[in-house]
Coordinates of C-alpha atoms and ligand atoms in Angstrom, one line a residue:
X955 CA -3.3 -0.1 -19.3
X956 CA -3.6 2.3 -16.4
X957 CA -5.7 1.6 -13.4
X958 CA -5.5 4.9 -11.7
X959 CA -4.9 8.0 -13.7
X960 CA -4.1 11.7 -12.8
X961 CA -4.6 14.0 -15.8
X962 CA -3.3 17.6 -15.4
X963 CA -4.4 17.5 -11.9
X964 CA -4.3 20.6 -9.5
X965 CA -5.4 21.3 -6.2
X966 CA -5.5 24.3 -3.9
X967 CA -7.0 26.0 -0.9
X968 CA -9.6 28.5 -1.3
X969 CA -9.4 31.3 1.4
X970 CA -11.0 34.7 1.8
X971 CA -8.3 37.6 2.3
X972 CA -11.1 40.0 2.9
X973 CA -14.9 39.7 3.0
X974 CA -15.1 40.6 -0.9
X975 CA -11.7 38.8 -1.8
X976 CA -11.1 35.2 -2.4
X977 CA -7.7 33.8 -3.5
X978 CA -6.6 30.3 -4.1
X979 CA -3.3 28.9 -2.3
X980 CA -2.1 26.3 -4.8
X981 CA -0.6 23.0 -3.4
X982 CA -0.2 20.8 -6.5
X983 CA -0.1 21.8 -10.1
X984 CA -0.5 19.9 -13.2
X985 CA 0.2 16.5 -12.0
X986 CA 0.0 13.6 -14.7
X987 CA 0.5 10.3 -13.6
X988 CA -0.7 6.7 -14.3
X989 CA -0.5 3.5 -12.3
X990 CA -0.9 0.1 -13.8
X991 CA -2.3 -3.2 -12.4
X992 CA 0.6 -5.2 -11.0
X993 CA 2.8 -1.9 -10.3
X994 CA 3.9 0.0 -7.1
X995 CA 4.6 3.5 -7.7
X996 CA 6.5 5.2 -4.8
X997 CA 5.8 8.7 -4.3
X998 CA 8.5 10.9 -2.7
X999 CA 8.3 14.3 -1.6
X1000 CA 9.2 16.8 1.1
X1001 CA 6.8 17.2 4.0
X1002 CA 4.0 19.4 3.0
X1003 CA 4.5 18.7 -0.6
X1004 CA 0.9 17.6 -1.1
X1005 CA 1.2 13.8 -1.1
X1006 CA -1.6 13.2 1.3
X1007 CA -3.8 15.6 -0.2
X1008 CA -3.3 13.7 -3.7
X1009 CA -4.0 10.4 -1.8
X1010 CA -7.3 12.0 -0.3
X1011 CA -8.4 13.4 -3.6
X1012 CA -8.7 9.8 -5.0
X1013 CA -11.1 8.9 -2.2
X1014 CA -13.0 12.3 -2.2
X1015 CA -12.1 12.9 1.3
X1016 CA -10.7 16.5 0.9
X1017 CA -11.6 19.4 3.3
X1018 CA -14.5 21.5 1.9
X1019 CA -12.4 24.5 0.9
X1020 CA -10.4 22.8 -1.7
X1021 CA -10.6 23.8 -5.3
X1022 CA -9.7 20.9 -7.8
X1023 CA -8.9 21.0 -11.5
X1024 CA -8.1 18.3 -14.0
X1025 CA -9.0 14.6 -13.7
X1026 CA -8.7 11.5 -11.8
X1027 CA -9.8 8.2 -13.4
X1028 CA -10.1 4.8 -11.9
X1029 CA -10.2 1.9 -14.3
X1030 CA -11.0 4.3 -17.2
X1031 CA -13.8 6.0 -15.3
X1032 CA -13.5 9.6 -14.2
X1033 CA -13.9 9.6 -10.2
X1034 CA -16.9 11.5 -9.0
X1035 CA -18.4 11.7 -5.5
X1036 CA -21.0 8.8 -6.1
X1037 CA -18.3 6.5 -7.9
X1038 CA -15.8 7.3 -5.1
X1039 CA -18.4 6.3 -2.5
X1040 CA -19.1 3.0 -4.4
X1041 CA -15.4 2.0 -4.7
X1042 CA -14.1 3.2 -1.3
X1043 CA -13.4 0.1 0.8
X1044 CA -14.2 -2.2 -2.0
X1045 CA -12.0 -1.7 -5.1
X1046 CA -9.9 1.1 -3.6
X1047 CA -8.7 1.5 -0.2
X1048 CA -6.4 3.8 1.7
X1049 CA -4.0 3.1 4.4
X1050 CA -4.3 6.3 6.4
X1051 CA -1.1 8.3 7.5
X1052 CA -2.5 8.9 11.1
X1053 CA -3.3 6.0 13.5
X1054 CA -5.9 8.2 14.9
X1055 CA -8.0 7.0 11.9
X1056 CA -8.9 3.8 13.9
X1057 CA -12.2 4.1 15.9
X1058 CA -11.1 4.3 19.5
X1059 CA -14.4 2.8 20.7
X1060 CA -14.5 -0.4 18.6
X1061 CA -12.4 -3.4 19.1
X1062 CA -9.6 -4.1 16.5
X1063 CA -11.4 -7.2 15.4
X1064 CA -14.5 -5.4 14.8
X1065 CA -13.0 -2.8 12.7
X1066 CA -11.3 -5.5 10.8
X1067 CA -14.5 -7.4 10.3
X1068 CA -16.3 -4.2 9.0
X1069 CA -13.7 -3.8 6.4
X1070 CA -14.0 -7.6 5.3
X1071 CA -17.9 -7.2 5.1
X1072 CA -17.7 -3.9 3.1
X1073 CA -15.3 -5.8 0.7
X1074 CA -18.0 -8.6 0.4
X1075 CA -16.0 -11.3 2.4
X1076 CA -17.4 -13.6 5.0
X1077 CA -15.3 -12.5 8.1
X1078 CA -14.8 -15.7 10.3
X1079 CA -12.0 -15.8 12.9
X1080 CA -9.9 -17.7 10.8
X1081 CA -9.7 -15.1 8.0
X1082 CA -9.3 -12.2 10.3
X1083 CA -6.6 -14.1 12.3
X1084 CA -4.8 -15.0 9.1
X1085 CA -4.9 -11.4 7.8
X1086 CA -3.2 -10.2 11.0
X1087 CA -0.6 -12.8 10.9
X1088 CA 0.4 -11.6 7.4
X1089 CA 1.5 -8.5 9.3
X1090 CA 3.1 -10.1 12.3
X1091 CA 0.2 -9.6 14.5
X1092 CA -1.4 -12.2 17.0
X1093 CA -4.9 -13.3 17.1
X1094 CA -5.1 -11.6 20.7
X1095 CA -5.3 -8.1 18.7
X1096 CA -8.7 -9.1 17.7
X1097 CA -9.8 -8.3 21.2
X1098 CA -8.0 -5.3 21.7
X1099 CA -9.2 -1.5 21.5
X1100 CA -6.8 0.6 19.5
X1101 CA -5.4 2.5 22.7
X1102 CA -4.0 -1.1 23.6
X1103 CA -1.8 -1.3 20.6
X1104 CA 1.6 0.3 20.1
X1105 CA 2.0 2.6 17.2
X1106 CA 3.5 0.0 14.9
X1107 CA 0.8 -2.3 15.7
X1108 CA -1.9 0.1 15.0
X1109 CA -0.2 0.9 11.7
X1110 CA -0.1 -2.8 10.7
X1111 CA -3.8 -3.1 11.7
X1112 CA -4.5 -0.3 9.4
X1113 CA -2.8 -2.2 6.8
X1114 CA -4.7 -5.3 7.6
X1115 CA -7.9 -3.5 7.4
X1116 CA -7.0 -1.7 4.1
X1117 CA -5.9 -5.0 2.3
X1118 CA -8.1 -7.7 3.8
X1119 CA -10.5 -7.4 0.9
X1120 CA -7.6 -7.2 -1.8
X1121 CA -8.8 -4.2 -3.4
X1122 CA -7.7 -3.3 -7.0
X1123 CA -6.0 -0.2 -5.8
X1124 CA -4.2 0.5 -2.4
X1125 CA -3.1 3.8 -1.4
X1126 CA -0.8 3.5 1.5
X1127 CA 0.2 6.9 3.1
X1128 CA 3.7 6.4 4.8
X1129 CA 2.8 2.7 5.9
X1130 CA 6.2 2.2 7.3
X1131 CA 6.5 5.3 9.4
X1132 CA 7.7 4.4 13.0
X1133 CA 8.3 0.6 12.1
X1134 CA 11.5 -1.0 12.7
X1135 CA 13.6 -2.3 9.5
X1136 CA 12.4 -5.8 9.9
X1137 CA 8.6 -5.0 10.4
X1138 CA 8.9 -2.3 7.5
X1139 CA 10.2 -5.1 5.2
X1140 CA 7.2 -7.4 6.2
X1141 CA 4.8 -4.5 5.2
X1142 CA 6.4 -3.8 2.0
X1143 CA 6.6 -7.4 1.0
X1144 CA 2.8 -7.7 1.7
X1145 CA 2.2 -4.7 -0.7
X1146 CA 4.4 -6.3 -3.4
X1147 CA 2.7 -9.5 -3.1
X1148 CA -0.6 -7.7 -3.6
X1149 CA 0.9 -6.0 -6.8
X1150 CA 2.2 -9.4 -8.0
X1151 CA -1.7 -10.5 -7.9
X1152 CA -2.2 -7.7 -10.4
X1153 CA -3.2 -4.9 -7.9
X1154 CA -2.0 -1.4 -8.2
X1155 CA -0.3 0.3 -5.3
X1156 CA 0.5 4.0 -4.7
X1157 CA 3.2 4.2 -2.0
X1158 CA 3.7 7.4 -0.2
X1159 CA 7.0 7.5 1.4
X1160 CA 9.9 9.6 2.5
X1161 CA 12.3 6.5 2.4
X1162 CA 13.6 6.2 -1.1
X1163 CA 16.2 3.6 -0.2
X1164 CA 13.6 1.3 1.6
X1165 CA 11.2 1.5 -1.1
X1166 CA 13.3 0.8 -4.1
X1167 CA 13.6 -2.9 -3.7
X1168 CA 9.7 -3.3 -3.8
X1169 CA 8.6 -0.3 -6.3
X1170 CA 8.5 -0.5 -9.8
X1171 CA 8.6 3.5 -10.4
X1172 CA 9.2 6.6 -8.4
X1173 CA 7.4 9.8 -8.6
X1174 CA 9.0 12.8 -7.1
X1175 CA 6.9 15.9 -6.0
X1176 CA 8.7 19.2 -5.3
X1177 CA 7.0 22.5 -4.9
X1178 CA 3.7 21.1 -5.9
X1179 CA 4.9 19.6 -9.2
X1180 CA 5.7 16.1 -10.5
X1181 CA 9.5 16.9 -11.1
X1182 CA 10.4 13.4 -12.1
X1183 CA 9.1 10.0 -12.8
X1184 CA 11.8 7.1 -12.6
X1185 CA 11.9 3.4 -13.2
X1186 CA 13.3 2.0 -9.9
X1187 CA 15.9 0.0 -12.0
X1188 CA 17.6 3.3 -12.9
X1189 CA 18.5 3.9 -9.4
X1190 CA 21.9 2.2 -9.8
X1191 CA 25.6 3.0 -9.7
X1192 CA 25.9 6.9 -9.9
X1193 CA 22.5 7.3 -11.3
X1194 CA 23.4 8.4 -14.7
X1195 CA 20.4 6.5 -16.2
X1196 CA 18.0 8.8 -14.1
X1197 CA 15.9 11.2 -16.2
X1198 CA 16.4 14.1 -14.0
X1199 CA 19.1 16.0 -12.1
X1200 CA 16.8 16.1 -9.2
X1201 CA 16.3 12.3 -9.1
X1202 CA 20.3 11.9 -9.4
X1203 CA 20.7 14.3 -6.5
X1204 CA 18.3 12.5 -4.3
X1205 CA 19.9 9.2 -5.0
X1206 CA 23.5 10.5 -4.8
X1207 CA 22.7 12.2 -1.4
X1208 CA 21.6 8.9 0.2
X1209 CA 24.1 8.1 3.2
X1210 CA 25.3 5.0 1.3
X1211 CA 25.9 6.8 -1.9
X1212 CA 29.1 9.3 -2.6
X1213 CA 27.3 12.6 -2.4
X1214 CA 28.5 13.5 -6.0
X1215 CA 25.6 16.1 -6.7
X1216 CA 24.8 17.1 -10.2
X1217 CA 25.3 21.0 -10.3
X1218 CA 22.6 21.2 -13.1
X1219 CA 19.8 20.7 -10.5
X1220 CA 16.9 22.9 -11.0
X1221 CA 14.3 23.1 -8.3
X1222 CA 10.9 24.4 -9.8
X1223 CA 9.8 27.8 -8.8
X1224 CA 7.1 27.5 -6.1
X1225 CA 3.4 27.9 -7.4
X1226 CA 2.6 29.7 -4.1
X1227 CA 1.5 33.2 -5.6
X1228 CA -2.0 33.3 -4.5
X1229 CA -4.5 34.0 -7.4
X1230 CA -6.7 37.0 -6.5
X1231 CA -10.2 37.0 -7.5
X1232 CA -13.5 38.9 -6.4
X1233 CA -15.5 36.9 -4.1
X1234 CA -18.8 38.1 -5.7
X1235 CA -17.9 38.4 -9.3
Ligands
ATP327 N1 -7.2 21.1 6.0 C1 -6.2 21.8 5.6 N2 -6.3 23.2 5.4 C2 -5.2 24.0 5.3 N3 -4.2 23.6 4.5 C3 -4.0 22.2 4.6 C4 -4.9 21.1 5.2 N4 -4.4 20.0 5.0 C5 -3.2 20.1 4.4 N5 -2.9 21.4 4.2 C6 -1.6 22.0 3.3 O1 -1.4 21.5 2.3 C7 -0.1 21.1 2.1 C8 0.0 19.7 1.8 O2 -0.2 18.9 2.8 P1 -0.2 17.3 2.7 O3 -0.5 16.8 4.2 O4 -0.6 16.9 1.5 O5 1.6 17.2 2.8 P2 2.3 15.8 2.7 O6 3.3 15.9 1.4 O7 1.5 14.8 2.9 O8 3.3 16.1 3.8 P3 3.9 14.9 5.0 O9 5.0 14.2 4.4 O10 4.5 16.0 6.1 O11 2.8 14.1 5.4 C9 0.7 21.6 3.4 O12 1.3 22.9 3.2 C10 -0.5 21.6 4.5 O13 -0.2 22.7 5.3

């Protein structure tokens, strides 16, 4: 059973090349991917590959000049603007990539309380403190404003906000970015614990090695396409059990591997030819 499904999902930016000519700059092309309850799928891809846009599409928080194609469903229901609004912060939640997503004018405790209430929880000081403690943050953080937090503390607060209500699906956009190895492990263990309770996690990351002990599958994006979907158990030894040369080379080029690259590697052609169309056809 799948909780989150992308079916032939494509996304691009509409732009006007001249007053009468509109084109679409494609970013993601024909992505099909499923995440089941109890599963962590780590999504890896170069900077600018479209990972955050894919995440934002689930929540319906894309820029207005986006053109979409295909379908995203949650628990078997095609997501629409109204169902996204209903699910956001309740059954689906996002750990944003940027710590500027925190409200600079509200105390951290208040922001955590808002998240708990939206998820239908009674937010007493004990629940809030216990949630912070899971991410290695002390109770004093409840009184702080975001500017009083370090970058790593802010990131952990965003994780606490996104997970306090134990949503069915967590999309975490680079949740360990800027964290030391020990704190990153605490964060990944928390996401694993959620998955082990039957929740689904989409973990967007640049760090394949760090995510492998915690994830079930690895989805690799390149040039806007899903080039490989691999079981984490296949990332062993020389990587011969991996499905694609792309994944093998990603694995073999890790500093701790032998750099014995597969010459059969084929990088997909860019999808970046703008599609021209008249603006007022
Ligand atoms: N609001 C926007 N307007 C125009 N282009 C955008 C906008 N947001 C993102 N893009 C472009 O879409 C592409 C994908 O962006 P996205 O943020 O999804 O990448 P990413 O894979 O998450 O990258 P990173 O790993 O660096 O966070 C990039 O080329 C980016 O420049």
